[in-house]
Short mmCIF file of C-alpha atoms in Angstrom, two decimals:
data_model
loop_
_atom_site.label_atom_id
_atom_site.label_comp_id
_atom_site.label_asym_id
_atom_site.label_seq_id
_atom_site.Cartn_x
_atom_site.Cartn_y
_atom_site.Cartn_z
CA MET R 78 -47.07 -120.27 71.93
CA THR R 79 -48.32 -117.04 72.22
CA ASP R 80 -46.51 -114.86 69.25
CA ARG R 81 -45.04 -111.86 71.61
CA SER R 82 -44.05 -109.49 68.85
CA PRO R 83 -43.82 -105.86 68.92
CA ARG R 84 -46.24 -105.05 66.02
CA THR R 85 -48.92 -108.02 67.60
CA ILE R 86 -48.82 -106.64 70.68
CA LEU R 87 -49.69 -103.51 69.21
CA VAL R 88 -52.26 -104.73 67.03
CA THR R 89 -53.50 -106.11 69.51
CA LEU R 90 -53.63 -103.32 72.27
CA LEU R 91 -54.98 -100.40 69.28
CA LEU R 92 -58.26 -102.96 68.53
CA GLY R 93 -59.02 -103.47 71.59
CA LEU R 94 -59.05 -98.93 72.95
CA PHE R 95 -60.59 -99.22 70.08
CA THR R 96 -64.39 -101.09 70.16
CA VAL R 97 -64.01 -99.37 74.02
CA ASN R 98 -63.03 -95.46 73.40
CA VAL R 99 -65.52 -95.06 69.79
CA THR R 100 -68.38 -95.03 71.62
CA VAL R 101 -67.48 -92.86 74.13
CA THR R 102 -68.88 -89.87 71.81
CA ILE R 103 -70.29 -91.94 69.23
CA LEU R 104 -73.64 -90.20 70.23
CA ALA R 105 -72.59 -86.46 69.46
CA VAL R 106 -74.38 -86.36 66.01
CA SER R 107 -77.17 -87.58 67.08
CA ILE R 108 -78.58 -85.67 70.99
CA PRO R 109 -82.09 -84.08 69.22
CA ARG R 110 -83.19 -87.70 68.33
CA ILE R 111 -82.20 -89.06 71.82
CA SER R 112 -84.10 -85.71 73.94
CA ASP R 113 -87.22 -86.96 71.34
CA ASP R 114 -87.06 -90.34 72.98
CA LEU R 115 -85.55 -90.17 76.13
CA GLY R 116 -88.25 -86.80 77.05
CA ALA R 117 -84.83 -84.77 77.98
CA SER R 118 -83.39 -81.66 77.03
CA GLN R 119 -79.83 -80.89 74.36
CA SER R 120 -78.11 -79.49 77.21
CA THR R 121 -78.66 -82.58 80.00
CA LEU R 122 -77.81 -84.81 77.14
CA ILE R 123 -74.49 -83.39 76.25
CA TRP R 124 -74.43 -85.22 78.85
CA VAL R 125 -73.94 -88.06 77.28
CA VAL R 126 -70.87 -87.84 75.10
CA SER R 127 -69.16 -84.86 78.25
CA GLY R 128 -69.14 -87.37 80.58
CA PRO R 129 -67.68 -90.67 79.70
CA ILE R 130 -65.41 -88.02 78.49
CA LEU R 131 -64.96 -86.65 82.04
CA ALA R 132 -64.96 -90.41 83.40
CA PHE R 133 -62.42 -91.63 80.42
CA GLY R 134 -60.05 -88.69 81.87
CA ILE R 135 -60.86 -89.04 86.17
CA ILE R 136 -60.71 -92.54 86.25
CA GLY R 137 -57.35 -93.50 83.95
CA PRO R 138 -54.45 -91.63 86.92
CA ALA R 139 -55.38 -94.19 89.49
CA VAL R 140 -56.40 -97.26 86.36
CA GLY R 141 -52.84 -96.14 85.71
CA LYS R 142 -51.20 -97.16 89.12
CA LEU R 143 -52.43 -99.52 90.00
CA GLY R 144 -51.25 -101.29 86.07
CA ASP R 145 -47.61 -99.84 87.64
CA LEU R 146 -48.30 -101.75 91.19
CA TRP R 147 -50.47 -104.95 89.22
CA GLY R 148 -48.88 -105.46 85.65
CA GLN R 149 -50.44 -103.63 82.50
CA ARG R 150 -51.61 -106.27 81.21
CA ARG R 151 -54.45 -107.67 83.61
CA VAL R 152 -55.23 -104.62 84.09
CA PHE R 153 -56.12 -104.15 80.31
CA ILE R 154 -58.59 -107.36 80.13
CA LEU R 155 -60.01 -106.12 83.49
CA GLY R 156 -60.91 -102.92 81.25
CA LEU R 157 -62.05 -104.54 78.57
CA ALA R 158 -64.30 -107.05 80.44
CA GLY R 159 -66.42 -104.14 82.65
CA ALA R 160 -67.14 -101.86 78.71
CA SER R 161 -68.14 -104.93 77.52
CA VAL R 162 -71.22 -104.90 81.01
CA SER R 163 -71.61 -101.11 81.07
CA ALA R 164 -72.67 -101.47 77.61
CA ALA R 165 -75.18 -104.34 77.69
CA ALA R 166 -76.61 -101.61 79.90
CA SER R 167 -76.32 -99.02 77.92
CA ALA R 168 -78.51 -101.02 74.71
CA VAL R 169 -81.13 -100.91 77.66
CA ALA R 170 -81.17 -96.93 79.36
CA TRP R 171 -84.68 -96.14 80.11
CA SER R 172 -84.02 -92.86 80.59
CA ALA R 173 -81.03 -89.64 79.96
CA GLY R 174 -80.05 -90.29 84.06
CA SER R 175 -79.84 -94.17 83.37
CA LEU R 176 -77.80 -92.79 79.65
CA ILE R 177 -76.01 -91.23 81.12
CA ALA R 178 -74.57 -93.16 84.22
CA PHE R 179 -74.12 -96.31 82.02
CA ARG R 180 -72.00 -93.96 79.00
CA VAL R 181 -70.30 -93.31 82.18
CA LEU R 182 -69.00 -96.17 83.91
CA ALA R 183 -68.68 -98.12 80.60
CA ALA R 184 -66.14 -94.93 80.24
CA ALA R 185 -64.47 -94.81 83.24
CA GLN R 186 -63.68 -98.78 83.08
CA GLY R 187 -62.74 -98.59 79.37
CA ALA R 188 -60.09 -96.13 80.90
CA ALA R 189 -58.08 -98.05 82.00
CA THR R 190 -57.35 -99.73 78.38
CA GLY R 191 -55.36 -95.58 77.42
CA PRO R 192 -52.61 -95.76 80.51
CA ALA R 193 -52.93 -99.64 79.97
CA SER R 194 -51.89 -99.53 76.22
CA PHE R 195 -49.18 -96.39 76.49
CA ALA R 196 -46.89 -98.52 79.12
CA LEU R 197 -46.34 -101.44 77.26
CA ILE R 198 -45.86 -99.64 73.85
CA ALA R 199 -43.99 -97.29 76.03
CA LEU R 200 -41.92 -100.53 76.54
CA VAL R 201 -41.31 -102.90 74.01
CA PHE R 202 -40.52 -100.19 71.44
CA PRO R 203 -36.98 -98.58 71.46
CA ARG R 204 -37.04 -94.80 72.15
CA SER R 205 -35.78 -94.90 68.53
CA ARG R 206 -39.19 -96.15 66.48
CA ARG R 207 -41.48 -95.14 70.13
CA VAL R 208 -42.68 -92.21 68.27
CA LYS R 209 -44.50 -93.97 65.46
CA ALA R 210 -45.61 -96.93 67.18
CA LEU R 211 -46.79 -93.96 69.25
CA GLY R 212 -48.65 -92.44 66.07
CA TRP R 213 -50.83 -95.04 65.90
CA TRP R 214 -51.69 -94.76 69.81
CA SER R 215 -52.42 -91.31 69.45
CA MET R 216 -54.56 -92.09 65.82
CA VAL R 217 -56.72 -94.66 67.90
CA ALA R 218 -57.21 -92.78 71.37
CA ALA R 219 -57.21 -89.58 69.46
CA GLY R 220 -59.63 -90.94 66.82
CA GLY R 221 -61.41 -92.77 68.21
CA PRO R 222 -63.51 -91.07 69.57
CA VAL R 223 -63.31 -89.29 66.39
CA VAL R 224 -64.76 -91.69 64.15
CA GLY R 225 -67.95 -91.93 66.65
CA VAL R 226 -68.64 -88.67 66.03
CA VAL R 227 -68.60 -89.17 62.19
CA ILE R 228 -69.91 -93.30 62.30
CA GLY R 229 -72.89 -92.54 65.15
CA GLY R 230 -75.22 -90.35 62.72
CA PRO R 231 -75.59 -93.04 59.99
CA LEU R 232 -76.41 -95.85 61.86
CA VAL R 233 -78.07 -94.13 64.87
CA SER R 234 -80.26 -92.98 61.75
CA THR R 235 -80.27 -96.72 60.76
CA LEU R 236 -80.29 -99.09 63.05
CA GLY R 237 -81.04 -96.84 66.07
CA TRP R 238 -79.16 -95.43 69.59
CA ARG R 239 -79.67 -98.51 71.40
CA ALA R 240 -78.31 -101.25 68.33
CA ILE R 241 -75.48 -100.06 68.46
CA PHE R 242 -74.06 -100.35 71.86
CA ALA R 243 -75.80 -104.03 71.58
CA GLY R 244 -73.47 -104.88 68.95
CA GLN R 245 -70.00 -102.90 70.86
CA VAL R 246 -70.59 -106.11 72.90
CA PRO R 247 -69.25 -108.97 70.75
CA LEU R 248 -66.22 -106.23 69.76
CA THR R 249 -65.14 -105.93 72.81
CA ILE R 250 -65.35 -109.91 74.81
CA ALA R 251 -63.57 -110.05 70.38
CA ALA R 252 -60.56 -107.99 72.22
CA LEU R 253 -60.83 -108.60 74.61
CA LEU R 254 -60.11 -112.71 73.88
CA VAL R 255 -57.54 -111.69 71.89
CA ALA R 256 -55.65 -109.45 73.94
CA ALA R 257 -56.23 -112.86 76.79
CA ARG R 258 -54.15 -114.90 73.98
CA VAL R 259 -51.55 -111.72 72.72
CA LEU R 260 -50.71 -109.79 75.32
CA PRO R 261 -47.58 -110.44 77.52
CA GLU R 262 -47.38 -109.64 81.40
CA THR R 263 -45.23 -106.66 82.35
CA PRO R 264 -43.71 -106.36 85.64
CA ARG R 265 -45.08 -106.19 88.74
CA ARG R 266 -43.44 -103.05 90.58
CA GLY R 267 -44.26 -104.05 94.46
CA VAL R 268 -47.15 -103.35 96.78
CA ARG R 269 -48.10 -100.50 97.92
CA ALA R 270 -50.93 -98.47 99.44
CA PHE R 271 -53.09 -97.06 96.60
CA ASP R 272 -53.26 -92.85 96.88
CA TRP R 273 -57.16 -93.20 97.13
CA GLY R 274 -56.62 -89.64 98.73
CA GLY R 275 -55.29 -88.70 95.81
CA ALA R 276 -57.96 -90.11 92.66
CA VAL R 277 -61.21 -88.27 95.28
CA LEU R 278 -59.23 -84.70 94.83
CA LEU R 279 -58.50 -84.90 91.02
CA ALA R 280 -61.64 -85.69 90.86
CA LEU R 281 -63.03 -82.44 93.21
CA ALA R 282 -60.28 -81.03 91.33
CA ALA R 283 -61.44 -80.80 87.52
CA THR R 284 -65.70 -82.30 87.90
CA PRO R 285 -66.87 -79.01 89.55
CA LEU R 286 -66.37 -76.83 86.62
CA LEU R 287 -66.59 -78.50 84.13
CA VAL R 288 -71.08 -79.51 85.37
CA ALA R 289 -70.95 -75.44 86.09
CA LEU R 290 -69.54 -74.54 83.53
CA ASN R 291 -73.05 -76.79 81.27
CA LEU R 292 -75.21 -75.59 84.33
CA ALA R 293 -74.24 -71.40 83.70
CA PRO R 294 -76.51 -70.90 80.66
CA GLY R 295 -79.60 -71.77 82.14
CA ARG R 296 -79.20 -70.36 85.82
CA GLY R 297 -76.66 -68.15 84.93
CA TRP R 298 -73.20 -67.39 86.36
CA SER R 299 -74.09 -65.86 89.33
CA ASP R 300 -76.02 -68.98 90.39
CA PRO R 301 -74.98 -70.29 93.99
CA ILE R 302 -75.01 -73.83 92.95
CA VAL R 303 -72.57 -72.61 89.78
CA VAL R 304 -70.98 -70.55 92.27
CA GLY R 305 -69.47 -72.79 94.53
CA LEU R 306 -68.28 -75.10 92.42
CA LEU R 307 -66.71 -72.72 90.25
CA LEU R 308 -65.04 -72.39 93.94
CA LEU R 309 -64.73 -75.69 94.36
CA ALA R 310 -62.77 -76.78 91.17
CA PRO R 311 -59.48 -74.40 92.73
CA LEU R 312 -59.48 -74.81 96.18
CA ALA R 313 -59.79 -79.29 95.01
CA ALA R 314 -55.99 -78.90 92.47
CA VAL R 315 -54.33 -77.11 95.95
CA GLY R 316 -55.70 -79.92 98.14
CA PHE R 317 -54.12 -82.19 95.61
CA LEU R 318 -50.67 -80.87 94.95
CA ALA R 319 -50.39 -80.76 98.44
CA HIS R 320 -51.28 -83.99 99.58
CA GLU R 321 -49.02 -85.69 96.59
CA GLY R 322 -46.11 -83.87 97.90
CA ARG R 323 -47.06 -85.18 101.45
CA THR R 324 -47.41 -88.90 100.51
CA PRO R 325 -45.36 -91.49 100.15
CA HIS R 326 -46.83 -93.26 97.44
CA PRO R 327 -48.43 -90.38 95.38
CA LEU R 328 -51.05 -90.39 92.83
CA LEU R 329 -49.05 -88.64 90.65
CA PRO R 330 -45.46 -88.18 91.35
CA PRO R 331 -45.09 -84.18 92.29
CA ARG R 332 -41.30 -83.97 90.71
CA TYR R 333 -43.07 -84.84 87.39
CA LEU R 334 -44.05 -81.56 87.05
CA LYS R 335 -41.80 -79.93 87.59
CA ARG R 336 -40.27 -81.24 84.81
CA ARG R 337 -40.62 -79.51 81.58
CA ASN R 338 -41.05 -82.48 79.49
CA PHE R 339 -43.52 -83.57 81.07
CA ALA R 340 -45.83 -80.61 81.59
CA LEU R 341 -45.37 -78.92 79.22
CA PRO R 342 -46.37 -81.70 76.25
CA ILE R 343 -49.77 -82.59 79.02
CA LEU R 344 -51.20 -79.32 79.23
CA MET R 345 -50.25 -78.55 75.69
CA LEU R 346 -51.78 -81.98 74.93
CA GLY R 347 -55.14 -81.16 77.06
CA LEU R 348 -55.41 -76.82 75.87
CA MET R 349 -55.23 -79.01 71.89
CA ASN R 350 -57.70 -82.07 71.92
CA ALA R 351 -60.48 -78.72 73.45
CA ALA R 352 -60.37 -77.25 70.46
CA TYR R 353 -60.42 -79.83 68.31
CA MET R 354 -62.52 -82.11 70.02
CA GLY R 355 -64.70 -79.14 71.84
CA SER R 356 -65.18 -77.82 67.48
CA PHE R 357 -65.47 -81.19 66.48
CA VAL R 358 -68.57 -81.80 69.24
CA LEU R 359 -70.41 -78.23 67.43
CA THR R 360 -69.53 -78.68 63.88
CA PRO R 361 -72.82 -80.92 62.90
CA LEU R 362 -74.43 -78.86 65.08
CA LEU R 363 -74.06 -75.74 63.47
CA MET R 364 -74.17 -77.89 59.84
CA GLN R 365 -77.29 -80.00 61.47
CA ASN R 366 -78.92 -75.98 62.72
CA VAL R 367 -77.62 -73.95 60.28
CA LEU R 368 -76.29 -75.33 57.29
CA GLY R 369 -79.64 -77.62 57.80
CA PHE R 370 -77.44 -81.00 56.71
CA ASP R 371 -79.08 -83.86 58.48
CA GLU R 372 -77.64 -86.28 60.03
CA THR R 373 -76.35 -88.62 57.21
CA ARG R 374 -74.53 -85.93 55.71
CA THR R 375 -73.02 -84.25 59.02
CA GLY R 376 -71.56 -87.48 59.28
CA LEU R 377 -70.33 -88.14 55.64
CA VAL R 378 -67.75 -84.76 55.79
CA SER R 379 -67.18 -85.53 58.76
CA THR R 380 -65.47 -88.06 58.03
CA ALA R 381 -62.15 -85.73 56.39
CA ARG R 382 -60.52 -84.67 60.36
CA PRO R 383 -60.16 -88.45 61.34
CA LEU R 384 -58.77 -89.52 57.88
CA ALA R 385 -57.15 -86.26 57.66
CA PHE R 386 -55.22 -87.37 61.47
CA ALA R 387 -55.06 -91.18 59.73
CA ILE R 388 -52.59 -89.71 57.38
CA ALA R 389 -50.20 -87.33 59.39
CA GLY R 390 -50.06 -89.24 62.21
CA PRO R 391 -48.38 -92.08 61.67
CA LEU R 392 -46.10 -89.81 59.82
CA ALA R 393 -45.04 -88.13 62.76
CA ALA R 394 -42.27 -89.75 63.39
CA LEU R 395 -40.76 -87.94 59.94
CA ALA R 396 -42.02 -84.77 61.70
CA VAL R 397 -40.11 -85.85 64.51
CA ALA R 398 -36.98 -86.59 63.17
CA ARG R 399 -36.84 -83.57 61.26
CA LEU R 400 -38.02 -80.92 63.15
CA GLY R 401 -38.28 -81.98 66.35
CA GLU R 402 -40.00 -82.08 69.00
CA ARG R 403 -41.06 -78.53 70.05
CA MET R 404 -41.52 -77.66 66.19
CA ALA R 405 -44.02 -80.61 65.06
CA GLY R 406 -45.65 -79.78 68.09
CA MET R 407 -45.20 -75.35 67.60
CA GLY R 408 -46.14 -76.37 63.61
CA GLY R 409 -49.54 -78.74 65.03
CA ALA R 410 -50.62 -75.74 67.23
CA ALA R 411 -50.83 -73.67 64.63
CA ALA R 412 -51.81 -75.66 62.08
CA ILE R 413 -55.09 -75.61 65.71
CA VAL R 414 -55.56 -72.06 65.30
CA ALA R 415 -56.18 -72.00 61.75
CA SER R 416 -58.66 -74.61 61.40
CA MET R 417 -60.76 -72.76 64.51
CA VAL R 418 -60.45 -69.61 62.16
CA TRP R 419 -61.15 -70.71 59.26
CA MET R 420 -63.98 -73.01 60.88
CA SER R 421 -65.52 -69.69 62.53
CA THR R 422 -66.13 -68.05 58.73
CA ILE R 423 -68.44 -71.17 58.08
CA GLY R 424 -71.87 -69.98 56.80
CA ARG R 425 -75.73 -70.95 55.19
CA SER R 426 -73.34 -70.27 51.51
CA THR R 427 -70.56 -71.75 52.27
CA PRO R 428 -69.63 -75.07 49.90
CA THR R 429 -69.08 -78.19 51.91
CA VAL R 430 -65.86 -78.12 50.17
CA VAL R 431 -64.72 -75.53 52.52
CA ILE R 432 -66.24 -77.29 55.52
CA VAL R 433 -64.12 -80.45 54.82
CA GLY R 434 -60.58 -78.40 54.88
CA GLY R 435 -60.82 -76.72 58.43
CA LEU R 436 -62.42 -79.40 59.45
CA ALA R 437 -59.06 -81.88 57.17
CA LEU R 438 -56.32 -78.74 58.87
CA ALA R 439 -57.45 -79.79 61.76
CA GLY R 440 -56.54 -83.59 61.48
CA VAL R 441 -53.64 -83.13 60.29
CA ALA R 442 -52.08 -80.38 63.19
CA MET R 443 -54.00 -83.66 65.54
CA GLY R 444 -52.10 -87.02 63.71
CA ILE R 445 -48.04 -83.85 63.73
CA SER R 446 -48.49 -82.47 67.33
CA ASN R 447 -49.64 -85.24 68.82
CA PRO R 448 -47.48 -88.45 69.11
CA ALA R 449 -44.89 -86.02 69.31
CA MET R 450 -46.01 -85.00 72.56
CA SER R 451 -46.16 -88.13 73.68
CA SER R 452 -43.28 -89.03 72.63
CA THR R 453 -42.37 -86.27 75.08
CA VAL R 454 -43.96 -87.78 77.88
CA ALA R 455 -42.53 -91.49 77.34
CA HIS R 456 -39.23 -90.19 77.28
CA ALA R 457 -39.74 -87.66 80.61
CA VAL R 458 -40.65 -90.01 83.49
CA ASP R 459 -38.88 -93.72 84.65
CA GLU R 460 -39.43 -97.08 83.17
CA ALA R 461 -42.06 -98.06 86.41
CA ASP R 462 -44.17 -94.92 86.40
CA LEU R 463 -44.92 -95.09 82.40
CA GLY R 464 -48.70 -96.40 83.36
CA VAL R 465 -49.21 -93.21 85.45
CA ALA R 466 -47.30 -91.25 82.03
CA GLY R 467 -50.05 -92.79 79.95
CA ALA R 468 -53.20 -91.55 82.64
CA ALA R 469 -51.59 -88.28 83.12
CA GLN R 470 -51.34 -87.79 79.21
CA GLN R 471 -54.97 -89.05 79.11
CA MET R 472 -56.51 -87.79 81.85
CA ILE R 473 -55.59 -83.89 80.95
CA VAL R 474 -56.27 -84.85 77.48
CA GLN R 475 -59.72 -86.10 78.73
CA VAL R 476 -61.15 -82.70 80.99
CA GLY R 477 -60.18 -80.23 78.05
CA VAL R 478 -61.83 -82.75 75.72
CA THR R 479 -64.72 -81.92 77.98
CA PHE R 480 -64.13 -77.90 79.01
CA GLY R 481 -63.41 -77.49 75.63
CA ILE R 482 -66.75 -79.16 74.07
CA GLN R 483 -68.61 -77.06 77.61
CA MET R 484 -67.60 -74.10 76.89
CA MET R 485 -68.52 -73.84 73.16
CA GLN R 486 -71.43 -75.24 74.18
CA THR R 487 -71.51 -72.14 76.18
CA VAL R 488 -70.42 -69.67 74.18
CA GLN R 489 -72.38 -69.86 71.45
CA GLN R 490 -75.75 -71.06 73.84
CA VAL R 491 -75.24 -67.58 75.25
CA ARG R 492 -74.62 -65.51 72.19
CA ALA R 493 -76.98 -66.34 70.47
CA PRO R 494 -80.20 -64.33 71.55
CA SER R 495 -77.93 -61.41 71.13
CA ALA R 496 -75.39 -62.32 68.05
CA GLY R 497 -78.12 -64.79 66.12
CA LEU R 498 -76.97 -68.19 65.78
CA ARG R 499 -74.81 -68.71 63.12
CA ASP R 500 -72.11 -65.65 64.37
CA SER R 501 -73.39 -67.66 67.99
CA TYR R 502 -71.04 -70.72 65.88
CA SER R 503 -68.87 -68.26 64.81
CA GLN R 504 -67.47 -66.78 68.32
CA ALA R 505 -67.65 -70.58 69.98
CA TYR R 506 -65.27 -71.43 67.41
CA LEU R 507 -62.65 -67.95 67.69
CA ALA R 508 -62.87 -69.30 71.12
CA ALA R 509 -61.12 -72.46 70.80
CA ALA R 510 -58.50 -70.35 69.06
CA VAL R 511 -57.84 -68.98 71.82
CA LEU R 512 -56.72 -71.52 73.29
CA ALA R 513 -55.21 -72.76 70.35
CA VAL R 514 -52.63 -69.93 70.08
CA LEU R 515 -51.97 -71.37 74.08
CA CYS R 516 -50.81 -74.46 72.66
CA VAL R 517 -47.34 -73.06 70.74
CA VAL R 518 -46.76 -71.40 73.71
CA ALA R 519 -46.63 -74.13 75.40
CA ALA R 520 -45.52 -76.30 72.59
CA GLY R 521 -42.96 -74.02 72.57
CA GLY R 522 -41.51 -74.23 76.11
CA VAL R 523 -40.75 -78.47 74.87
CA ARG R 524 -37.19 -79.26 74.99
CA ARG R 525 -35.77 -81.62 72.81
CA SER R 526 -35.17 -85.51 74.47
CA SER R 527 -31.96 -86.55 74.74
CA ARG R 528 -30.78 -89.47 71.96
CA THR R 529 -28.63 -90.95 73.91
CA LYS R 530 -28.06 -94.57 73.15
CA HIS R 531 -29.12 -96.03 76.31
CA PRO R 532 -29.76 -100.40 76.80
CA VAL R 533 -33.95 -100.02 76.73
CA ASP R 534 -33.64 -99.16 72.68
CA GLU R 535 -32.52 -102.38 72.19
CA VAL R 536 -35.09 -104.55 73.80
CA PRO R 537 -37.27 -104.82 71.52
CA ASP R 538 -34.37 -105.78 68.85
CA HIS R 539 -33.93 -108.97 70.37
CA ALA R 540 -36.75 -111.55 71.61
CA ASP R 541 -34.44 -112.21 74.58
CA ALA R 542 -34.48 -109.31 76.26
CA VAL R 543 -38.34 -108.40 75.68
CA GLU R 544 -39.76 -112.06 76.76
CA ALA R 545 -37.62 -112.05 79.79
CA GLU R 546 -38.60 -108.11 80.20
CA LEU R 547 -42.09 -109.25 80.03
CA SER R 548 -41.91 -111.47 81.83
CA GLY R 549 -40.46 -109.59 84.97
CA VAL R 550 -36.91 -110.08 84.51
CA PRO R 551 -35.58 -107.29 85.06
CA VAL R 552 -33.35 -106.28 81.82
CA PRO R 553 -31.08 -102.80 82.31
CA SER R 554 -32.17 -99.96 81.63
CA ALA R 555 -31.58 -96.17 82.14
CA THR R 556 -33.90 -93.01 82.85
CA PRO R 557 -33.15 -90.35 80.03
CA THR R 558 -31.79 -87.69 79.64
CA LEU R 559 -33.42 -84.53 79.63
CA SER R 560 -32.73 -81.26 78.75
CA ASP R 561 -34.88 -79.61 81.27
#
């Protein structure tokens, strides 16, 4: 008989999510080695990292909506199956273009695991326990790619980058088999027309901006292609918002964008992850190009951040209980600002312990703020749209991550000729600190979610109710009341 206890479901979901997203950034510290192996420039191979991150976010709203319509279990399992096939293809890539294509395809398929797992956790756990559960989810969702950065160097130097993806295949298949046995079915919300127009416009709103940031250092900001891409992105964003307001079954219901406890936490998470992951991809390059670290030492030093995240994430529920969502978010954002300023001071004579301290501070900051903001988003939407909420958060976070990577790379590359190699990295960190200041402002606008007890709170505490809801039999519930 399938064990459908909330803890078992949570562990199963986190296992599947981790096997997919840990390889999204696993090649970040090995770009120079892969560049030599495939005969491609390092600026091109940045898309081995940023391309999958972007795909993971852009495809999210589509698969999030499909999860709400088809059932989260089915979409989660299909995502794992597709990711395993693409991992096998990545292991035999023959060029930079093929490797980027296979990694983007793998991320697009694996993107289903994020919103599906978010929706299942929000359904199974009561509001009183949701922050803690989403603390673990946030740790894996955001920490998986960070762990990839940490272990990527030693694995690539020992086994080679192809072996990483060959090894991912059995892990993903194992997660798939466990999920098929453990995860219960979720209610399906009926057959509706899928918003393909919204999906295309959303992709056009995000992708051109990030491609332009990648091309601008080499081509120049006045290059016609760069200018065209920069103009296309805002036009597509306006078109997306207009389209969503007209279509009967929008990809992202516009009413949610008017709720401060939906829009502001997602914006804050996007900006915060831009600084967090942008700096995390830049830091290995700093350690190798300026400090002379090898790949193994780079990976070991980088473990400070995910370890700090792992400790702080599950403890976030205590911070939220004492401080509230807004103060937890603002505190985490302020710590990210401090971390970026801290990292900007690193030079050739900086002791390793100082680098570790700066990385650990960022991990603690994300561990405190991410669960609080994720829980606020889940409280702000109807249960029928939990998949959409998780997907919207995943999309903005991943677009923010890709923007942060490209922005910091651009600042460093543009400033290097005039400021020097070391100072160019410092200025890139200070640019990330500016983004983090905006996070403090966004988190300051969040309002405490209502703690009024409603029937959903009782679902996970009664086995019959859990079984009924997960089997598709409606359980009485109410939409959370928020102070907008």
